[in-house]
mmCIF file of C-alpha atoms in Angstrom:
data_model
loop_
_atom_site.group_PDB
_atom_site.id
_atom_site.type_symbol
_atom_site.label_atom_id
_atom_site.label_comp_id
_atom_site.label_asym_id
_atom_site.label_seq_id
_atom_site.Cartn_x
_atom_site.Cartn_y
_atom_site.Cartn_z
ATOM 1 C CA UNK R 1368 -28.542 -22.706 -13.478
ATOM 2 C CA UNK R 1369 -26.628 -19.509 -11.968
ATOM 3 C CA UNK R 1370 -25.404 -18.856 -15.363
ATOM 4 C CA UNK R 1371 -29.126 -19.115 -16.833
ATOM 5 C CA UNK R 1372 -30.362 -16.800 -15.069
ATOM 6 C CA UNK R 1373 -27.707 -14.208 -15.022
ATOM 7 C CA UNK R 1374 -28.372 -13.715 -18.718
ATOM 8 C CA UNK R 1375 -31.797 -15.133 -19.366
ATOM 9 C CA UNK R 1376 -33.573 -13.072 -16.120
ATOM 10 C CA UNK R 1377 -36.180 -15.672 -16.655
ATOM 11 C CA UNK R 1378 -38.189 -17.214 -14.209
ATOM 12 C CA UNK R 1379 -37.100 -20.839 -13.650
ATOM 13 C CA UNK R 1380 -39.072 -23.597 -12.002
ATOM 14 C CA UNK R 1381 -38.400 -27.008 -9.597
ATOM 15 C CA UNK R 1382 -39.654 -29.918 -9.127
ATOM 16 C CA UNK R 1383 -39.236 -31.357 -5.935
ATOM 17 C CA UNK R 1384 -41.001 -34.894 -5.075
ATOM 18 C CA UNK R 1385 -41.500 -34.542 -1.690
ATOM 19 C CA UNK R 1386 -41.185 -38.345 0.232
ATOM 20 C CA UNK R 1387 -41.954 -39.315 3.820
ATOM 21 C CA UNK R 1388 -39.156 -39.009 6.274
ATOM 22 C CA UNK R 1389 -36.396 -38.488 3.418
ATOM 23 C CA UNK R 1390 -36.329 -35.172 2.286
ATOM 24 C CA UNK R 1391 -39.747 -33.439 3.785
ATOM 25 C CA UNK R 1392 -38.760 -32.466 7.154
ATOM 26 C CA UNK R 1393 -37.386 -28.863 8.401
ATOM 27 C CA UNK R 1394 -34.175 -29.698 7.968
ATOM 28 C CA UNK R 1395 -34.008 -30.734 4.879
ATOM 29 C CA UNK R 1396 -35.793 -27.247 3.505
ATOM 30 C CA UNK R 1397 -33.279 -25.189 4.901
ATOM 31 C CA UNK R 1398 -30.488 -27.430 2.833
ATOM 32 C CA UNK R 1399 -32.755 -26.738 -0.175
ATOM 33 C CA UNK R 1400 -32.453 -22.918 0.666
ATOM 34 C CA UNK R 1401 -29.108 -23.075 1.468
ATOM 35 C CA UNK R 1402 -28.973 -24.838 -2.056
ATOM 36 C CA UNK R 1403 -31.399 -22.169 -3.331
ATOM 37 C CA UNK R 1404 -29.609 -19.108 -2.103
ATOM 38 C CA UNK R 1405 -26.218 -20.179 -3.605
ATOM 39 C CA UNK R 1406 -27.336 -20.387 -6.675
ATOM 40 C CA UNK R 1407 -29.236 -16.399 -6.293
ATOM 41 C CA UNK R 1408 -32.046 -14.903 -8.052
ATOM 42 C CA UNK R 1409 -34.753 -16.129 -5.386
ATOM 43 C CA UNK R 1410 -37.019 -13.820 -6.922
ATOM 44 C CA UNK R 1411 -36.446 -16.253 -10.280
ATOM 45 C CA UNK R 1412 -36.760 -19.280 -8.868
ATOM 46 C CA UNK R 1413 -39.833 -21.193 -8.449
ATOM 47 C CA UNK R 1414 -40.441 -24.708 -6.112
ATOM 48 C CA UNK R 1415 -43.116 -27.223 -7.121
ATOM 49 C CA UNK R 1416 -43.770 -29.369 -4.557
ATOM 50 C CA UNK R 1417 -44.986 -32.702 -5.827
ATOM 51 C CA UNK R 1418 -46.134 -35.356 -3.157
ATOM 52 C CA UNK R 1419 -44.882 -38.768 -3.923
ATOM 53 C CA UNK R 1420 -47.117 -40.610 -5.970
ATOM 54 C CA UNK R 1421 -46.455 -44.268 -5.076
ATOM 55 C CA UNK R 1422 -46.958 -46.724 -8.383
ATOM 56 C CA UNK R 1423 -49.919 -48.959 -6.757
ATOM 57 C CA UNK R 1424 -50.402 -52.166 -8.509
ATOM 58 C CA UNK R 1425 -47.648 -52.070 -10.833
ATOM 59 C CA UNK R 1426 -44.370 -52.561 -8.578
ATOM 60 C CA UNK R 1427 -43.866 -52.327 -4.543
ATOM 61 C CA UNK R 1428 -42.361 -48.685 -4.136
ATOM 62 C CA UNK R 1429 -40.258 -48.517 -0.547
ATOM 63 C CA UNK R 1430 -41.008 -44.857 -0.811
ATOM 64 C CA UNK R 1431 -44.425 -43.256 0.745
ATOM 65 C CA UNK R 1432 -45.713 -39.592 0.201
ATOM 66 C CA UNK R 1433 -45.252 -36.743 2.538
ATOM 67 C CA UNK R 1434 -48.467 -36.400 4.393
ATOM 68 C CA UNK R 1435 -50.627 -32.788 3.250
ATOM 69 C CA UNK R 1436 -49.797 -31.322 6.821
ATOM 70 C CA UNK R 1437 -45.993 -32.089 6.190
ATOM 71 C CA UNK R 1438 -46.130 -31.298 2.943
ATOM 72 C CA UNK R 1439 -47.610 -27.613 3.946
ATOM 73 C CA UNK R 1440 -44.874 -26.742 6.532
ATOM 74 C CA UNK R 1441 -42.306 -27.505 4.150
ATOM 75 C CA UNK R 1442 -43.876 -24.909 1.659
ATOM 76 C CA UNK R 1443 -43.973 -22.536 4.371
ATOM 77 C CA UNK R 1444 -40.851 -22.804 5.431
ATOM 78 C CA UNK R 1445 -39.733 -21.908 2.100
ATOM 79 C CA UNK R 1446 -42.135 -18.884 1.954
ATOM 80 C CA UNK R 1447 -40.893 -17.574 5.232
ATOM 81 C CA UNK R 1448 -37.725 -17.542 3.862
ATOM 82 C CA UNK R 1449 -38.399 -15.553 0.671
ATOM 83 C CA UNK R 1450 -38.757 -18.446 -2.378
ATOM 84 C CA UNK R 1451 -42.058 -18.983 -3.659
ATOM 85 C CA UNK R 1452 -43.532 -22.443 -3.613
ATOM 86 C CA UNK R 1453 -46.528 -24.520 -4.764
ATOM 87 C CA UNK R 1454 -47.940 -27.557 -3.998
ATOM 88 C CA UNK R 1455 -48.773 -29.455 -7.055
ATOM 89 C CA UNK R 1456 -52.138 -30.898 -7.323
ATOM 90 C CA UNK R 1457 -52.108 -34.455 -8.610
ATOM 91 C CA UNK R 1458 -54.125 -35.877 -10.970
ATOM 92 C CA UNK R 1459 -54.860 -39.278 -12.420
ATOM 93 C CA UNK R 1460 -53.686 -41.181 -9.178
ATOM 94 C CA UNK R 1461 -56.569 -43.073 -9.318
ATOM 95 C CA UNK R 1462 -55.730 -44.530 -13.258
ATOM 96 C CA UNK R 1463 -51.956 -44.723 -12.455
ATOM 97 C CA UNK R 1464 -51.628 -41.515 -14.722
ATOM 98 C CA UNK R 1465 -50.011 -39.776 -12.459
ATOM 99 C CA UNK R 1466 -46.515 -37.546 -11.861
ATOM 100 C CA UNK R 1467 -43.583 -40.257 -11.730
ATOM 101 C CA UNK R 1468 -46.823 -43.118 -12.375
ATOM 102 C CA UNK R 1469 -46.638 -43.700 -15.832
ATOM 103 C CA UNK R 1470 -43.272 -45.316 -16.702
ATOM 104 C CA UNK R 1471 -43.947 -47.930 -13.926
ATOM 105 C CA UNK R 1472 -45.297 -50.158 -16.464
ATOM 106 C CA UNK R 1473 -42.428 -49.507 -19.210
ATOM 107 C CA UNK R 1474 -39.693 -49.975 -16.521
ATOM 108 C CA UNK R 1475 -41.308 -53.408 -15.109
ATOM 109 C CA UNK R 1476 -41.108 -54.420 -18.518
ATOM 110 C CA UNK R 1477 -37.628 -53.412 -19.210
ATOM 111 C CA UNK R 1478 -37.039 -55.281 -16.721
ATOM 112 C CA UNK R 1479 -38.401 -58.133 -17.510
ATOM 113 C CA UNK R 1480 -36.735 -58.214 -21.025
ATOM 114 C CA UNK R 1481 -33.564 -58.232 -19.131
ATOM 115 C CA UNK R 1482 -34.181 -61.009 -17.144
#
């Protein structure tokens, strides 16, 4: 990525699923900056912040989404420490449409098959 943006000077953007108590506290935002700042260019790089969507009614996910208020601070904390940051808005939760939703039913029949 360091080399991408060294010659491209093009803005470049993350996605980062944000799950309860594994990588949405405090501590693990400033290993993302640390992350962040190694690579340089903050002023390139971009964070989207998805909350976890868990795949209801197709398989039992052991994962569960950061809560808004959690989900806020760790945007923050990014702000405050000069990488911009946006909570994605999800959409389709409710049809199993989805970020990270739709291959739930693909994969539970892959599975299946190789059974």
């Amino acid at each position: 990525m360091k080399k991408y943006l060294s010659k491209s000077k093009r803005k470049v953007f993350i996605e980062y699923i944000l799950l309860d108590g594994v990588n949405d506290d405090l501590k693990n935002a400033r290993e993302l900056i640390n992350y962040l700042r190694s690579i340089g260019y903050p002023h390139l790089l971009h964070m989207n912040l998805i909350v976890f969507n868990p795949p209801q009614r197709i398989i039992e996910s052991p994962f569960k989404p950061s809560s808004r208020n959690q989900a806020r601070k760790f945007q923050e904390f990014l702000k405050s420490n000069g990488f911009n940051a946006t909570i994605r808005k999800s959409l389709g939760q409710d049809i199993q449409g989805a970020c990270g939703q739709l291959a739930g039913k693909s994969c539970l029949s892959a599975d299946r098959q190789i059974s």
